RNA sequence: GGUCGUGUAGCUCAGUUGGUUAGAGCGCGUCGCUGAUAACGACGAGGUCCCAAGUUCGAAUCUUGGCACGACCA
């Protein structure tokens, strides 16, 4: 954008604008001048707008979904800053947890926990810490390139000591209140990784798999030759069987299998199904309710425990005794959807099974109920209690167990069953198992009501999240399973007495080492000495923290040792409202000033993640504080939809194509468009950087903001991103470059403005030749009115976090600006007299509009607006605000909104559009002047106004005259229709008849009656209905035979008769076009004056030219127009059937 | 199976409290413009508003029940 002419007020715009190139230079400008910091400094002391950054993990590459979150996170803080708020934006990084460990394991080529232990926890942790920053650069680059203004230099990091200690403080708080407890639960267990997974993590790993489906005979002890037929998809749990469950309400059949000469009991509804599967005739002997089966004893398929404990009984609380296990019980969850209607229960390996055990145990007096059978180790392998399968990984043992069942004839049927089963989300091949485990829990269930109340006060967008997904999740709240038996995470700050088992929680490193007898700190000191590069923060991590012990206050001579667990990394991120400041050990001021957040935003998958962890921790910690009102820790939350990729997939061979092609490049098959999940594996999306390089960050941002509400799923389609450019960015750019072009040609300069500052309307009004808006022409007043109307809507919508509606409004305005204001004002800019008042009005109006709209779009498309701003303010030097992002957001001046004018102009535009439509239908090109049009309005309210705009219509439609008529019976017929909204409630059921009566009535007569007496009477089946003007809507129907077009408010009729004079005028316009073409061909400057010579034998042309010589000369900037022989430098052209030669000479 | 959401033009989506000609952009077609020019504009074709029942004078809109898709959870 090098200035060719330093005298001009604006740098010329390049013809072929490259947004990515502009953006690079703007980034440089922001950096050089520290605009972000300035935008903050300028608001210091103002009311805060608090934003929390949900920390991403930087150990993977950022993908398009991150662009969306970062774009939305940028939009509202920018907007609010311009609205005058002080909005600091602290970046953050989520650094702990399984994802990091798994990455490091991959790098090391190891997998299981034992392998990590063999590698050594200390070097492993060090690797984790380093790995966290692996893609840091890419993240920072993306953040900057997208224009996401956030303070990266002072980012919070979840592994930092201060952060960890904040988390400790909150945990100690819970511990001291008894809210942190160790419990025994069935959890989803990742055996290879040796850790539990949270429900959110489990949810991410479901896959469809085929598992064996086994139907096993459980012989009943009290019934000869009869078995309960039990079904399971996890044969490996059968050795641990403790009960069989039926549903009391279901009917069970006793069937006879002749082939085996054996009786089987299972759900009556399933007899046919199972008979089909077995390809056997099964004979139903009798049926009974499930309740009749309850209590019967059976022999389990494996006797590892049964052989010793099979006869044990216990005393019931209700009196009497019952066998402890291996009998039929009842459970509601048993259905006949699949299987046999009888379910095998291994309480160790199923949550519902475990609950059943617990409720069974409660029937017995203390100590006499059934114990939990669990012959599987934490590594997922069978223990010595099951010698036949000892050491086998349970899932692998399925086969051997099935084989064994076959041998003992316990197996009745073997089948396959397809279902969803969870796998470890980070290690795809590892199936999870349900497993009993001791784990630390946070007692969130005690706070359910408070969390629900807190939730009610949050403004969720979209609002169905509140009582839908999030609300439901809170309703079914279970205690937070907090601990992880892993390595890289915030250590659980609890120390246990070696003697008494009593525990204490620590809230900081200092308070820990200040404990009497504290020792073990030298382990860290030694490591640090060996490697001074080690970051200090590691000292609060495993294994260093584990080394620290102190004297037990509970028993003399005993030591306090830390428990081995680390915590769920969701807890880390949920603690960020206070932990980002290190509160309460430090940062109290910052915390108090910036709690709660006004605004956060993440994608839908964070419902159970960050949204929940924040709300839960905050409610537990601060929910009872009378000074802290709900909602906290966030007030407004935009829940973004998932981002989908667009793919082109061959129907035949499934080959994937990156771009839209019709035929498959591999097999020639038909390729169809498909939207699907983004997947690293399929590489079905373009890297964000490629989008930035080709289309620019503003294009991507605008696409995100303006194409759909942010909570719908967004298709990341390069094609769509590209297409959104001409619609808005380029259109605005064209208007702007049009302005710059002519302002420079005319020497228009805004530099006369005193105190330019932010180029507010008041400042602009001081410019030389700038008249008050009220004195300017209609078109100018209309534009300013639309502009203010736009600002009004945009600020209203943005205050409601509705960026989509705001963008729609902005886009509509830019369209009006380009396609009506500039188009209709072009000749004003071309006026000869540089001091012409109307011309200056046009410049000032357009200048003000550009300056204002540029500020209005700044939060959305920060680059292009900055670029325009810099050029518009070029002539003021330091007199104008340096960056558009340092300006206040433009607010509507409602006094300048003229609703009537707006309505009238839209009517005028409709009439113009109808005129063009009529021309089109009559095949009369716009270049051909016509003698006139006749306009017939449905409603005369605005006729007088329209009549004052004849000139505009004349130019737009290229006609000589515009006439309005009310008596247009010749051209149109009047059709009247009822105003349903008004008449409906009044006449009720009569409405269909009224409608008929309207159709049958003489429209014109009724209209006349209305216009004369303000009322009319309609006869509907003998009932007279009195009508007022409002009850009737008029529709005009153009009669046949006219070149006419009808719209909702008017009919336009063209005079199609072409006089020779009109034809010649048309020829002249053709001539103008030819000359302009030729000028361009000769590469003349726009301001070059020429001598034009035309040579033609066509009489019609000669006459046309001489008749319209002045017009022609004016249009093509010809000093002279000569009819006669051309010289050697000429071209031959044709207009219709006429041939001619042209020559041009610059004078 | 449960919860939530979505279903409107070839594609992506709007459609305010129910009101009778259902809109936009892109794409497509036809044409125009040629001093915003590797732009720009106009016009047009294209819709059983997923289906069914109900409420109502009147339903894309409200109710109920289906169907399909998606997400989350079991």
PDB file of C-alpha atoms (C1' of nucleotides) in Angstrom, chain A residues 203 469 472 608 673 677 723 727 734 742 804 818-819 826 830 913 916 920 927 980 988-989 991-992 995 1035 1073 1076 1080 1115 1117, chain B residues 3-5 11-14 19-21 25-27 30 32-37 39-44 57 71-74:
ATOM      1  CA  UNK A 203     -18.133 -40.973  27.765  1.00  0.00           C
ATOM      2  CA  UNK A 469     -28.332 -30.770  29.483  1.00  0.00           C
ATOM      3  CA  UNK A 472     -30.260 -32.604  34.148  1.00  0.00           C
ATOM      4  CA  UNK A 608     -19.593 -31.990  32.249  1.00  0.00           C
ATOM      5  CA  UNK A 673     -20.783 -34.048   0.042  1.00  0.00           C
ATOM      6  CA  UNK A 677     -16.822 -35.183  12.715  1.00  0.00           C
ATOM      7  CA  UNK A 723     -17.839 -17.425  -0.105  1.00  0.00           C
ATOM      8  CA  UNK A 727     -20.765 -10.880   0.853  1.00  0.00           C
ATOM      9  CA  UNK A 734     -15.185  -1.886  -2.459  1.00  0.00           C
ATOM     10  CA  UNK A 742     -12.650   9.659  -5.803  1.00  0.00           C
ATOM     11  CA  UNK A 804     -25.396 -13.560  14.816  1.00  0.00           C
ATOM     12  CA  UNK A 818     -23.028  -0.428  -1.505  1.00  0.00           C
ATOM     13  CA  UNK A 819     -26.037  -1.303  -3.567  1.00  0.00           C
ATOM     14  CA  UNK A 826     -22.055   7.824  -8.099  1.00  0.00           C
ATOM     15  CA  UNK A 830     -18.390  12.591 -10.524  1.00  0.00           C
ATOM     16  CA  UNK A 913     -36.793  -3.296  -8.590  1.00  0.00           C
ATOM     17  CA  UNK A 916     -36.222  -3.560 -13.680  1.00  0.00           C
ATOM     18  CA  UNK A 920     -36.531  -7.738 -18.037  1.00  0.00           C
ATOM     19  CA  UNK A 927     -29.274   1.034 -21.847  1.00  0.00           C
ATOM     20  CA  UNK A 980     -57.089 -11.554   8.767  1.00  0.00           C
ATOM     21  CA  UNK A 988     -64.549 -15.861  14.181  1.00  0.00           C
ATOM     22  CA  UNK A 989     -66.057 -18.791  12.378  1.00  0.00           C
ATOM     23  CA  UNK A 991     -63.942 -15.954   8.460  1.00  0.00           C
ATOM     24  CA  UNK A 992     -63.910 -18.406   5.537  1.00  0.00           C
ATOM     25  CA  UNK A 995     -62.851 -14.421   2.649  1.00  0.00           C
ATOM     26  CA  UNK A1035     -53.593  -6.105  -3.965  1.00  0.00           C
ATOM     27  CA  UNK A1073     -19.767   2.143 -23.532  1.00  0.00           C
ATOM     28  CA  UNK A1076     -15.048   3.654 -22.230  1.00  0.00           C
ATOM     29  CA  UNK A1080      -9.511   1.185 -20.703  1.00  0.00           C
ATOM     30  CA  UNK A1115     -19.519  10.859 -20.191  1.00  0.00           C
ATOM     31  CA  UNK A1117     -14.306  13.124 -20.831  1.00  0.00           C
TER      32      UNK A1117
ATOM     33  C1'   U B   3     -32.152 -36.713  28.306  1.00  0.00           C
ATOM     34  C1'   C B   4     -31.434 -32.591  25.204  1.00  0.00           C
ATOM     35  C1'   G B   5     -31.331 -30.572  20.485  1.00  0.00           C
ATOM     36  C1'   C B  11     -26.158 -26.151   0.008  1.00  0.00           C
ATOM     37  C1'   U B  12     -25.800 -23.197   4.751  1.00  0.00           C
ATOM     38  C1'   C B  13     -29.364 -21.157   7.555  1.00  0.00           C
ATOM     39  C1'   A B  14     -33.333 -16.916   9.157  1.00  0.00           C
ATOM     40  C1'   G B  19     -52.828 -14.023  10.228  1.00  0.00           C
ATOM     41  C1'   U B  20     -53.379 -16.458   4.119  1.00  0.00           C
ATOM     42  C1'   U B  21     -47.738 -14.201  -1.739  1.00  0.00           C
ATOM     43  C1'   G B  25     -26.708 -15.724   1.250  1.00  0.00           C
ATOM     44  C1'   C B  26     -24.235 -19.144  -1.804  1.00  0.00           C
ATOM     45  C1'   G B  27     -24.884 -22.225  -6.043  1.00  0.00           C
ATOM     46  C1'   U B  30     -31.036 -15.426 -17.958  1.00  0.00           C
ATOM     47  C1'   G B  32     -27.609  -6.013 -17.641  1.00  0.00           C
ATOM     48  C1'   C B  33     -23.580  -2.691 -16.411  1.00  0.00           C
ATOM     49  C1'   U B  34     -18.544  -1.385 -17.922  1.00  0.00           C
ATOM     50  C1'   G B  35     -15.450   5.728 -14.450  1.00  0.00           C
ATOM     51  C1'   A B  36     -15.985   0.484  -7.711  1.00  0.00           C
ATOM     52  C1'   U B  37     -13.752  -3.123 -13.313  1.00  0.00           C
ATOM     53  C1'   A B  39     -15.325  -5.905  -9.804  1.00  0.00           C
ATOM     54  C1'   C B  40     -20.640  -4.800  -9.675  1.00  0.00           C
ATOM     55  C1'   G B  41     -25.914  -5.221 -10.375  1.00  0.00           C
ATOM     56  C1'   A B  42     -30.871  -6.911 -11.760  1.00  0.00           C
ATOM     57  C1'   C B  43     -34.198 -10.584 -12.677  1.00  0.00           C
ATOM     58  C1'   G B  44     -35.613 -15.691 -12.561  1.00  0.00           C
ATOM     59  C1'   C B  57     -62.041 -18.948  11.722  1.00  0.00           C
ATOM     60  C1'   A B  71     -24.941 -34.727  20.896  1.00  0.00           C
ATOM     61  C1'   C B  72     -24.650 -36.342  25.781  1.00  0.00           C
ATOM     62  C1'   C B  73     -25.638 -40.215  29.124  1.00  0.00           C
ATOM     63  C1'   A B  74     -26.780 -45.280  30.362  1.00  0.00           C
TER      64        A B  74
END
